[in-house]
Coordinates of N, CA and C in Angstrom, one line a residue:
Chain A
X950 N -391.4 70.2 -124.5 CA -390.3 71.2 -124.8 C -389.8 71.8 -123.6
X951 N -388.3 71.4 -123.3 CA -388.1 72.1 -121.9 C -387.4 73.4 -121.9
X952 N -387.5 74.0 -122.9 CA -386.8 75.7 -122.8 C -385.4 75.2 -122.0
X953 N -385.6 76.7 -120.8 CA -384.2 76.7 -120.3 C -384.2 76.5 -119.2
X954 N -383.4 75.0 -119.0 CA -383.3 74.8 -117.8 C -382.0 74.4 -116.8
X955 N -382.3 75.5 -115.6 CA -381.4 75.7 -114.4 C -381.5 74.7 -113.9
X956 N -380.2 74.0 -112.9 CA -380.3 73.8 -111.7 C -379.1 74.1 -111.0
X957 N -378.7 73.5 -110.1 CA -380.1 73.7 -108.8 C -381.0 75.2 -108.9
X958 N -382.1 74.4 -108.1 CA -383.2 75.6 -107.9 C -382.7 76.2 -107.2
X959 N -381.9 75.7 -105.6 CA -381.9 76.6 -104.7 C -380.6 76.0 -104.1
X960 N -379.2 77.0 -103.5 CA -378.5 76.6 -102.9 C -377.6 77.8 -102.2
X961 N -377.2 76.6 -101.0 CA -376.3 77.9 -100.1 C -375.0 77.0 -100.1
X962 N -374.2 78.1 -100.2 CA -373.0 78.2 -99.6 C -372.1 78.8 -98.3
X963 N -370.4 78.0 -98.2 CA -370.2 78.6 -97.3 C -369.0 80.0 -98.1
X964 N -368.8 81.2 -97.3 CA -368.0 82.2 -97.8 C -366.7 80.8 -98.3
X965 N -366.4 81.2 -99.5 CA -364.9 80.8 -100.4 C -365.1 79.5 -100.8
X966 N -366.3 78.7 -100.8 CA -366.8 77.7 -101.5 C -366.9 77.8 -103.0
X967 N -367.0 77.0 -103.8 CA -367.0 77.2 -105.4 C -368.1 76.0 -105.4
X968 N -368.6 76.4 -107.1 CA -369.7 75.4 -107.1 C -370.1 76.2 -108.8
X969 N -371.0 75.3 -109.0 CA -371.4 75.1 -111.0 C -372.6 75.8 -110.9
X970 N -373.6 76.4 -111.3 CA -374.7 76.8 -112.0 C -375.2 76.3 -113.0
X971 N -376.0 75.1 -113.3 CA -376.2 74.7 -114.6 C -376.9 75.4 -115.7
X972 N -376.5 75.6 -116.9 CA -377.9 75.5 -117.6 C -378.0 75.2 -119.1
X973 N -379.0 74.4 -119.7 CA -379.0 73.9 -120.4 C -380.5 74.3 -121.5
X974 N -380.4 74.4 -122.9 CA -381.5 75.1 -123.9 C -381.3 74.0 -124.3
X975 N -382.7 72.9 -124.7 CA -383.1 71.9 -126.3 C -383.5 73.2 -127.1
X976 N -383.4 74.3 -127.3 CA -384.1 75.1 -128.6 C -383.2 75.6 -129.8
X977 N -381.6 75.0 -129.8 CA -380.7 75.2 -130.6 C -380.3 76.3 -130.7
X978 N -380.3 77.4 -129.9 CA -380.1 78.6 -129.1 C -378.6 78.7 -129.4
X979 N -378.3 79.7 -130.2 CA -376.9 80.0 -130.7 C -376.7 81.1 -129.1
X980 N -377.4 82.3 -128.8 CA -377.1 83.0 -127.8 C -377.6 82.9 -126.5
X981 N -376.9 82.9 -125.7 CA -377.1 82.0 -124.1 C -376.2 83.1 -123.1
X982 N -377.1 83.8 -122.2 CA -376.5 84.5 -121.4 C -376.8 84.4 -120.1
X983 N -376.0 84.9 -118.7 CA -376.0 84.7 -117.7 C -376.4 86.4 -116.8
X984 N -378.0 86.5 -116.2 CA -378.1 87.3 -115.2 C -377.9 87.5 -113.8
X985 N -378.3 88.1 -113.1 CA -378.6 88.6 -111.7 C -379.1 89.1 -111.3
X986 N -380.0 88.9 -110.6 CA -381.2 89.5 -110.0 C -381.1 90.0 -108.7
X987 N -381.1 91.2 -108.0 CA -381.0 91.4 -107.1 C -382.4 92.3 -106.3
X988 N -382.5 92.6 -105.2 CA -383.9 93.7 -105.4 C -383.9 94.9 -105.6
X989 N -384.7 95.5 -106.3 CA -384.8 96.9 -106.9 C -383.9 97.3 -107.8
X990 N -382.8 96.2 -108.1 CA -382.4 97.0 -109.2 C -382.5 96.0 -110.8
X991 N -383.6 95.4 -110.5 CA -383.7 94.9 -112.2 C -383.0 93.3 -112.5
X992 N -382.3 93.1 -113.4 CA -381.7 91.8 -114.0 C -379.9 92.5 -114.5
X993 N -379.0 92.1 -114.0 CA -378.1 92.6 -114.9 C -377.4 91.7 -115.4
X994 N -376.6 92.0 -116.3 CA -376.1 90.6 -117.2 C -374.4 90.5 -116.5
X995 N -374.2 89.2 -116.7 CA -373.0 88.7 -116.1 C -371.5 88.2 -117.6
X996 N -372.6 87.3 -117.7 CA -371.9 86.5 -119.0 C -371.7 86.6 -120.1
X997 N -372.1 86.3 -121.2 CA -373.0 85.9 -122.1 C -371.8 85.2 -123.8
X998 N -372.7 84.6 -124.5 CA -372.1 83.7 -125.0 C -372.8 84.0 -126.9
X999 N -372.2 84.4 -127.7 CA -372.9 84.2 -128.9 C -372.8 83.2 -130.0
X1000 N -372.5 82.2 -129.1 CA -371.9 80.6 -130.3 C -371.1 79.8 -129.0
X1001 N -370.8 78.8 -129.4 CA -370.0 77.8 -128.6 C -368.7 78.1 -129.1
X1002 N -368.2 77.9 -127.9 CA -366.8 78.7 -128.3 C -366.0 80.0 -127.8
X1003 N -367.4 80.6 -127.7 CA -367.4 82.2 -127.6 C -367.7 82.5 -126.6
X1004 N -367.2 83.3 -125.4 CA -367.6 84.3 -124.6 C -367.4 85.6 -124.2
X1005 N -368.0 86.4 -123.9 CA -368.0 87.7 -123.3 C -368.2 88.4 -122.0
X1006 N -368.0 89.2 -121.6 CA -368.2 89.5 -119.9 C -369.3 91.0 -120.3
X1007 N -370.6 90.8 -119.2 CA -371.2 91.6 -119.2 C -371.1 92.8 -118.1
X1008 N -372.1 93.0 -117.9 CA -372.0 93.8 -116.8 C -371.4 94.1 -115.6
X1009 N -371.2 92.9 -114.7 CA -371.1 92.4 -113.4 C -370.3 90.6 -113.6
X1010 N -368.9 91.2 -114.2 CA -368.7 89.6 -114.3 C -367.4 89.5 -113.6
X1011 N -367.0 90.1 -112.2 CA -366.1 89.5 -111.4 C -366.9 88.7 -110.4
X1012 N -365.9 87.9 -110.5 CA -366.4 86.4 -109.7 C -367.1 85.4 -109.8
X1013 N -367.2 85.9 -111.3 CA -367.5 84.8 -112.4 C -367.0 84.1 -113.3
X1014 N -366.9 82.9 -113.6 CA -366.4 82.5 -115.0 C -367.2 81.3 -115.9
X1015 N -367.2 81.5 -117.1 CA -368.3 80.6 -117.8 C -367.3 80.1 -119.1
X1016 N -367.8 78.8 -119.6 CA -367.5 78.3 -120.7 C -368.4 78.1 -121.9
X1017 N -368.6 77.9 -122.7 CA -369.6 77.4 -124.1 C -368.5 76.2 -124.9
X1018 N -368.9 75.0 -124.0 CA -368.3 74.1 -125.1 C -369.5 72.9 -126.0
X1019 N -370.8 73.5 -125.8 CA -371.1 73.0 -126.9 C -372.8 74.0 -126.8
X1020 N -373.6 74.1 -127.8 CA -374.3 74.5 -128.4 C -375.4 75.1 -126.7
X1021 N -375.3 73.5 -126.3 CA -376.8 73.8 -125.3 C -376.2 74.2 -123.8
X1022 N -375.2 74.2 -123.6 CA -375.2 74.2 -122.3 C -373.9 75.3 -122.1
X1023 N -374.5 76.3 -121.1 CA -373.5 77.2 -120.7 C -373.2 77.6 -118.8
X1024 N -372.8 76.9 -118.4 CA -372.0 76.6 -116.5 C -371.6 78.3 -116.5
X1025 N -372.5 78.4 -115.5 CA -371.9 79.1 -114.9 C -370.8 78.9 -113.3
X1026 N -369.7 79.3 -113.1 CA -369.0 79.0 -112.3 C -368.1 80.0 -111.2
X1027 N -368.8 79.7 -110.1 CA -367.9 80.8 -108.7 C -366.8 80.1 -108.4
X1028 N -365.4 80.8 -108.3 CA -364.7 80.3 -108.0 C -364.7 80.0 -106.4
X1029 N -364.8 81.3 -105.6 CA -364.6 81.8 -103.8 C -365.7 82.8 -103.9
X1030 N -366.7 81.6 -103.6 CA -368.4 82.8 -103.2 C -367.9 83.4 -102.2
X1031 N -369.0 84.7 -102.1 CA -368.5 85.9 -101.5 C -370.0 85.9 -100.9
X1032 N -370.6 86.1 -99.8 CA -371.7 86.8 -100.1 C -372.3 88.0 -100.6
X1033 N -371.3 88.7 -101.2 CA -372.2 89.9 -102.5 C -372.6 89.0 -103.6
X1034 N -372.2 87.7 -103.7 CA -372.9 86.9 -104.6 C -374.1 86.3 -104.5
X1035 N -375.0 86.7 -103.1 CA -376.1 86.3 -102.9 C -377.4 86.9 -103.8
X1036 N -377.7 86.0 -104.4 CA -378.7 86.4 -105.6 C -379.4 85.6 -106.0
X1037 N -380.3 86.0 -107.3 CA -381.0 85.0 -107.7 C -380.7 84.9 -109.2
X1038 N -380.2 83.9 -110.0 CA -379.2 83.5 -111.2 C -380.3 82.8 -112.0
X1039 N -380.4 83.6 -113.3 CA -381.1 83.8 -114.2 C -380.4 83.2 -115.6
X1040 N -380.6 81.9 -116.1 CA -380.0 81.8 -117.5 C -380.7 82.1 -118.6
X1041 N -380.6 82.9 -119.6 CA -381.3 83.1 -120.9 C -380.7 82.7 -122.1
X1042 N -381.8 82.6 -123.5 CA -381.4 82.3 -124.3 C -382.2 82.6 -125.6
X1043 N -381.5 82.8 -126.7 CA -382.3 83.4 -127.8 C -381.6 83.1 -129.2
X1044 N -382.1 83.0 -130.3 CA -382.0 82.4 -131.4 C -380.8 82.8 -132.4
X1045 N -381.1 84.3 -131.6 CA -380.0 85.5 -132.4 C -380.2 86.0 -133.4
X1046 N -381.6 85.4 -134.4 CA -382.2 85.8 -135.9 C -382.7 87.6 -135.2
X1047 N -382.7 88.6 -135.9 CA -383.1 89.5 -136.0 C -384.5 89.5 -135.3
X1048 N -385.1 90.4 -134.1 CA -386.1 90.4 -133.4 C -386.4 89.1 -132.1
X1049 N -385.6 87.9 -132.5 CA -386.1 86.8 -131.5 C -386.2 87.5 -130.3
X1050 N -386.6 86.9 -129.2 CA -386.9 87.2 -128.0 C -386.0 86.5 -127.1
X1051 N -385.5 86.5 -126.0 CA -384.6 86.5 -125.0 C -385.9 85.1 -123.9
X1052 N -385.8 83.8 -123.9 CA -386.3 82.9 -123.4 C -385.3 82.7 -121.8
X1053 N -385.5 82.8 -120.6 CA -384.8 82.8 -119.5 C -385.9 81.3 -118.8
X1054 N -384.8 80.8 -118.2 CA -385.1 79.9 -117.1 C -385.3 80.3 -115.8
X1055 N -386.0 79.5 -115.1 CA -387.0 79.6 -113.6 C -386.0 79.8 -112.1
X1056 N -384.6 79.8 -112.8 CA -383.6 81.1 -112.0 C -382.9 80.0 -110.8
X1057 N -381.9 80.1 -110.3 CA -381.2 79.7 -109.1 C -380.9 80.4 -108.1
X1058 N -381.9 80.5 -106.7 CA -381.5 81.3 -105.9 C -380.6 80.6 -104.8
X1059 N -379.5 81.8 -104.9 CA -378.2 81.3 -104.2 C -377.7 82.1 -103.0
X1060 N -377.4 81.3 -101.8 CA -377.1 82.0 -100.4 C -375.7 81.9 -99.9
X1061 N -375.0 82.7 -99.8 CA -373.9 82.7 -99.7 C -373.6 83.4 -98.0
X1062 N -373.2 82.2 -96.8 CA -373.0 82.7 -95.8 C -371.9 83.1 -95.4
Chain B
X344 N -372.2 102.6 -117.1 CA -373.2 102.2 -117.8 C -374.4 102.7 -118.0
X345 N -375.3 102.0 -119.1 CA -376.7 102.5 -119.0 C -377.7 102.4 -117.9
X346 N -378.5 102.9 -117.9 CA -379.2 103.1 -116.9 C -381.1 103.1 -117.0
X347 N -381.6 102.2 -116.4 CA -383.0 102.1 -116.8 C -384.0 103.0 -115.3
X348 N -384.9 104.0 -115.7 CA -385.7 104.0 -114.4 C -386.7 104.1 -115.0
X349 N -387.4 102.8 -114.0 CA -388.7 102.5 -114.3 C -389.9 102.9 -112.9
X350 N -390.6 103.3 -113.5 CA -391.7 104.1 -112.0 C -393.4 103.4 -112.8
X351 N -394.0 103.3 -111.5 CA -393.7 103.5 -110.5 C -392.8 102.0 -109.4
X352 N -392.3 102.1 -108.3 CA -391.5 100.7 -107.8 C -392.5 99.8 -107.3
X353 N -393.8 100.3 -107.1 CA -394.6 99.5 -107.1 C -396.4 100.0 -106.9
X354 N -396.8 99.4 -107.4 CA -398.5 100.1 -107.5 C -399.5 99.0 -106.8
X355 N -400.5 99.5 -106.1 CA -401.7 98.8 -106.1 C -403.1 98.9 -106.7
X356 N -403.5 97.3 -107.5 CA -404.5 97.6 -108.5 C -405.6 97.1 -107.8
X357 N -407.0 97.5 -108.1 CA -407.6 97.0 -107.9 C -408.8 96.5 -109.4
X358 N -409.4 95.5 -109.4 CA -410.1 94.3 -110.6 C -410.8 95.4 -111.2
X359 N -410.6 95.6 -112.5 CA -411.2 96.4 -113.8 C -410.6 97.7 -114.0
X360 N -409.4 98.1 -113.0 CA -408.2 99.2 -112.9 C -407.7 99.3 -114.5
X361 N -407.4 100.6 -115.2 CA -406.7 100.4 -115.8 C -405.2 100.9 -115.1
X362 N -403.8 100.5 -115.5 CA -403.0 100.7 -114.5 C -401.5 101.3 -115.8
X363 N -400.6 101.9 -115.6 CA -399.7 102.5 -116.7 C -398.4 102.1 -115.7
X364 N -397.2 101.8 -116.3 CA -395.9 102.1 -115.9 C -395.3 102.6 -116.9
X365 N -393.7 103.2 -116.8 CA -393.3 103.5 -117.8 C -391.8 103.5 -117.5
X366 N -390.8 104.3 -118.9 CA -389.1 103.2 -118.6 C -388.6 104.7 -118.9
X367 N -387.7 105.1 -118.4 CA -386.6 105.8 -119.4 C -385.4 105.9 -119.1
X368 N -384.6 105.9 -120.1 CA -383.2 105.4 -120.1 C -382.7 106.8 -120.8
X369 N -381.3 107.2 -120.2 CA -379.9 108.2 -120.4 C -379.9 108.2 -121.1
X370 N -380.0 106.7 -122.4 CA -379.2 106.8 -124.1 C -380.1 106.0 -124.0
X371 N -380.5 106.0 -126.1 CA -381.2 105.4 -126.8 C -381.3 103.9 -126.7
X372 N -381.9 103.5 -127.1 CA -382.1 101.9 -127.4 C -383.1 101.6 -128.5
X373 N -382.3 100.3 -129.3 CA -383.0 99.8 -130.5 C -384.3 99.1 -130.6
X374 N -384.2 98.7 -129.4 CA -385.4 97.9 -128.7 C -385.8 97.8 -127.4
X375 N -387.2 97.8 -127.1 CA -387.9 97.8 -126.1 C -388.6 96.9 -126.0
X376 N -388.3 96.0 -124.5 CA -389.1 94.9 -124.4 C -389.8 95.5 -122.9
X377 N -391.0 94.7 -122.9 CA -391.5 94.6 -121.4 C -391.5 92.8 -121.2
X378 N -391.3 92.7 -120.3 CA -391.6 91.3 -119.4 C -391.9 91.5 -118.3
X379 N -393.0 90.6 -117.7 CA -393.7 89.8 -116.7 C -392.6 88.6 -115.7
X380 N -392.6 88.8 -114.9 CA -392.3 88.1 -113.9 C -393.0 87.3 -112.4
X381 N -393.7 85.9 -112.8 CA -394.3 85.7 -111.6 C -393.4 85.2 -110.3
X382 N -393.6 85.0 -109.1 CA -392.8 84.1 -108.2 C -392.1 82.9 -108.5
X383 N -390.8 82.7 -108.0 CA -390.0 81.0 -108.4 C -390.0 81.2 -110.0
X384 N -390.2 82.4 -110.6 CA -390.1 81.8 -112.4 C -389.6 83.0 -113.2
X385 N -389.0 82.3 -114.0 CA -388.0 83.7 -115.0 C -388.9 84.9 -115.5
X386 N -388.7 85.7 -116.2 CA -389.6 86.8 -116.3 C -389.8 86.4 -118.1
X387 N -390.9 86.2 -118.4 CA -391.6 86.1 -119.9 C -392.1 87.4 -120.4
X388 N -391.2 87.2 -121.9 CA -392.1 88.4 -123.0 C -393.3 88.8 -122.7
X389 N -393.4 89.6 -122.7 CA -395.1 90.2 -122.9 C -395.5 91.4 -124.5
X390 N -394.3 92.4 -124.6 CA -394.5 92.4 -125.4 C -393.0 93.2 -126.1
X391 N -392.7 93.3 -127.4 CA -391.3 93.4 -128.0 C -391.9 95.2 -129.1
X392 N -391.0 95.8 -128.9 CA -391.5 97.0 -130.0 C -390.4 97.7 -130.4
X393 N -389.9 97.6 -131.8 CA -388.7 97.5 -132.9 C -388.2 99.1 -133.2
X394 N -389.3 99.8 -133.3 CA -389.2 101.2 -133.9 C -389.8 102.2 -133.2
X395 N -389.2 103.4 -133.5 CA -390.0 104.3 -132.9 C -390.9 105.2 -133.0
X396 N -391.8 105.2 -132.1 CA -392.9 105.3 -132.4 C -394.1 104.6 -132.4
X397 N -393.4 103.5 -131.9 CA -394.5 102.2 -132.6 C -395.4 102.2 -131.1
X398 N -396.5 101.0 -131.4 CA -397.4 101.6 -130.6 C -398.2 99.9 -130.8
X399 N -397.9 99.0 -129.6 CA -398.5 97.5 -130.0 C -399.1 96.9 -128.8
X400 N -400.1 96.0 -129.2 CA -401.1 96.0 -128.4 C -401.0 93.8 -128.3
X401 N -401.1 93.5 -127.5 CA -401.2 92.3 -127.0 C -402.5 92.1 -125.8
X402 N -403.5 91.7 -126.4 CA -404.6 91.4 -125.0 C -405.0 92.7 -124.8
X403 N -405.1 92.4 -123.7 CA -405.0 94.0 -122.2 C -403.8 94.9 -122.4
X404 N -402.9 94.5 -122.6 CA -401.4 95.1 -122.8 C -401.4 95.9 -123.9
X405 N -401.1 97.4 -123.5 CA -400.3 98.0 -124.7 C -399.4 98.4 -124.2
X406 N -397.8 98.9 -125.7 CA -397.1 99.3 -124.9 C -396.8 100.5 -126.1
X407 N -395.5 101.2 -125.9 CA -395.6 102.4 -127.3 C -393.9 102.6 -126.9
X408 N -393.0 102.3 -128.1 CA -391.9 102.8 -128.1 C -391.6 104.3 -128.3
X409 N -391.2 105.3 -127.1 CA -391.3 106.7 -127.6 C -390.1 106.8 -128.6
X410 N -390.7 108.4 -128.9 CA -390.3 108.9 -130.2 C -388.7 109.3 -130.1
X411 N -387.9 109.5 -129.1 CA -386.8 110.1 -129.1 C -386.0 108.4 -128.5
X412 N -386.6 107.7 -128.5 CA -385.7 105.9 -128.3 C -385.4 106.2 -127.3
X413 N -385.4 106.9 -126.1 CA -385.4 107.0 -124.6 C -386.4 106.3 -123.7
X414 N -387.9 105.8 -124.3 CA -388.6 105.9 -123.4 C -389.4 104.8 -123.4
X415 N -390.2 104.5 -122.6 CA -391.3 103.3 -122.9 C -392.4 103.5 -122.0
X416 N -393.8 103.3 -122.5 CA -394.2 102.7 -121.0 C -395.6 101.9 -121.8
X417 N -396.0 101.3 -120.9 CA -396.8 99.9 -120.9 C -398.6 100.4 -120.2
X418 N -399.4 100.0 -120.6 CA -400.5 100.1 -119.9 C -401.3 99.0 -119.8
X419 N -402.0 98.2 -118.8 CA -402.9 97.2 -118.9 C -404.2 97.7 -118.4
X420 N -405.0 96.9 -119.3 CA -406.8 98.0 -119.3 C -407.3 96.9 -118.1
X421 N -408.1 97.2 -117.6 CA -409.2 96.4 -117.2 C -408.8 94.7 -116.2
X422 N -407.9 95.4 -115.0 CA -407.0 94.2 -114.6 C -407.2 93.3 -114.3
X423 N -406.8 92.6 -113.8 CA -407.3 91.0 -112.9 C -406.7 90.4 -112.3
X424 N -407.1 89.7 -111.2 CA -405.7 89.3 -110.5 C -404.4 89.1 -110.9
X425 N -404.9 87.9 -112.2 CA -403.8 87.2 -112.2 C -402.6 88.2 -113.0
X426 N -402.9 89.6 -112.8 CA -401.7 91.0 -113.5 C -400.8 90.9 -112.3
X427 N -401.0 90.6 -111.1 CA -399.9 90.8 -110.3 C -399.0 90.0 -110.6
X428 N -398.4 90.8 -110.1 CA -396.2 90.3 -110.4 C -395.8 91.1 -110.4
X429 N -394.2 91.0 -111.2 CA -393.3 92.3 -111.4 C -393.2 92.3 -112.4
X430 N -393.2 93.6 -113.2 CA -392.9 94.0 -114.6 C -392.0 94.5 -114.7
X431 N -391.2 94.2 -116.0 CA -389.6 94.7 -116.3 C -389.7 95.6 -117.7
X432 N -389.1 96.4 -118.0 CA -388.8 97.2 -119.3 C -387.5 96.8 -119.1
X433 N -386.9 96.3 -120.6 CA -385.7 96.1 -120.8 C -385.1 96.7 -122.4
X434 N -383.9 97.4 -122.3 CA -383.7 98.2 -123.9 C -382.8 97.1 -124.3
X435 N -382.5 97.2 -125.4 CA -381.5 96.3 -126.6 C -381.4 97.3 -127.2
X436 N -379.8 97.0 -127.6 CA -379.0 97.7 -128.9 C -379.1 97.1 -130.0
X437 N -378.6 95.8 -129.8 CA -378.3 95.2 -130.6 C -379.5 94.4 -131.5
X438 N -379.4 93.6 -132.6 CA -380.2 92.9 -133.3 C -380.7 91.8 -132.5
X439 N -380.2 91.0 -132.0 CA -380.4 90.2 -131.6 C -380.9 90.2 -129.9
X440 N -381.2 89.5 -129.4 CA -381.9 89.1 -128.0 C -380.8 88.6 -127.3
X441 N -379.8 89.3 -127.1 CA -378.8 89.6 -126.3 C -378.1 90.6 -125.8
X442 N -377.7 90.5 -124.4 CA -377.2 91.9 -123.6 C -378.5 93.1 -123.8
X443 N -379.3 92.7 -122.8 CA -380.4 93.9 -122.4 C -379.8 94.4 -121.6
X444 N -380.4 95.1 -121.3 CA -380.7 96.4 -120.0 C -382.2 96.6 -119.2
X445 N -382.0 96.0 -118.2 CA -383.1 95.8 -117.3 C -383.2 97.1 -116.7
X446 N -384.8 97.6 -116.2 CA -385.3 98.9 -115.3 C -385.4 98.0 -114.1
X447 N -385.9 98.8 -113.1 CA -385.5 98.2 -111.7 C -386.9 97.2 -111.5
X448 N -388.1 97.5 -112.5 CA -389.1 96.7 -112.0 C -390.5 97.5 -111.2
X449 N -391.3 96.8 -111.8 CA -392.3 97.8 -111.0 C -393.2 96.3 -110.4
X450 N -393.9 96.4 -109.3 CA -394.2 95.3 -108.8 C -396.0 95.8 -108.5
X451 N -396.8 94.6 -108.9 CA -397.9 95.1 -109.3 C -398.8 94.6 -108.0
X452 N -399.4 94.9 -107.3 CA -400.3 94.0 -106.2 C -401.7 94.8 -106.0
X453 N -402.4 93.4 -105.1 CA -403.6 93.7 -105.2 C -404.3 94.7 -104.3
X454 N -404.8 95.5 -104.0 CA -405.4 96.1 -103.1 C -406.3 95.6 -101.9
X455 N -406.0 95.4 -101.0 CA -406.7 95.3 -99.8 C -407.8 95.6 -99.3

């Protein structure tokens, strides 16, 4: 059972480069959202998605853009990396039934020079 | 926005330590999670607590949702190595296991 999985693991860019974020749930995961990890200040949310079809902007979602065109897989997408975009990119995912728990993948850390 | 602080930013344990963090947030939340986070890997449940007041025990881990939905904090009895990492408190509004709110993390290490 592969949960949630990111790739790439790890990549750099150059300042105003664009590039995809994969990520993909087998767990039939209706809600699928996109973090950021930075140091000391926690996980904050970017994306997030409650159905195919659907998206929302969370927290920190300039210089982001994301799609849900089908169940398992939600791209995340920089248009002109910036290096304030240097981070480490967190995809999660959860069932959405009342109490499920929030399943995240093994993260993409991204260098933006 | 909301806002999570979690203390302490980082502690050193040493083997059979019992060790406490704890969360508190501006405004209420419906739910309180703690997660674990080791190196290279996403941060996993450790434990979820629905109501207030509640008071739930996994393993070594307990954690207790306070009484006014502001607060949290987590204790692990009797440590072991493998307790290092970073630990997260994160609040939910909502029903569901979407749009948390992450505390800044408390980072657990071993003593020298």
């Amino acid at each position: 059972n592969a949960g949630v999985t990111q790739t790439p693991k790890f990549q750099v860019l150059k300042t105003g480069q664009s590039m995809t974020l994969q990520c993909a749930q087998d767990m039939n995961h209706e809600y699928m959202s996109w973090y950021r990890q930075d140091p000391g200040m926690g996980l904050r949310l970017i994306h997030y998605s409650v159905g195919a079809g659907i998206t929302d902007q969370g927290e920190v979602p300039n210089g982001y853009n994301v799609s849900r065109s089908t169940t398992e897989d939600f791209p995340l997408r920089l248009l002109s990396a910036a290096p304030s975009q240097t981070s480490v990119y967190f995809c999660a995912s959860s069932s959405g039934l009342s109490n499920s728990p929030l399943h995240f993948g093994n993260g993409t850390r991204l260098t933006v020079t | 926005g909301q806002q999570l602080n979690q203390s302490p930013q980082s502690m050193f344990i040493q083997e059979g330590e019992d060790v406490s963090m704890n969360c508190t947030s501006s405004s209420i939340f419906n739910t309180w999670l703690w997660y674990k986070q080791d190196p290279g890997e996403g941060p996993v449940l450790l434990i979820a607590l629905y109501k207030a007041g509640e008071l739930t025990s996994n393993g070594r881990l307990t954690a207790q949702f306070g009484i006014t939905r502001k607060d949290s904090f987590l204790n692990i009895s009797a440590s072991i190595p493998s307790d290092v990492g970073i630990y997260f408190c994160a609040g939910q509004l909502g029903a569901a296991g979407n749009k948390l709110t992450f505390g800044g993390g408390t980072r657990v290490l071993v003593k020298p």
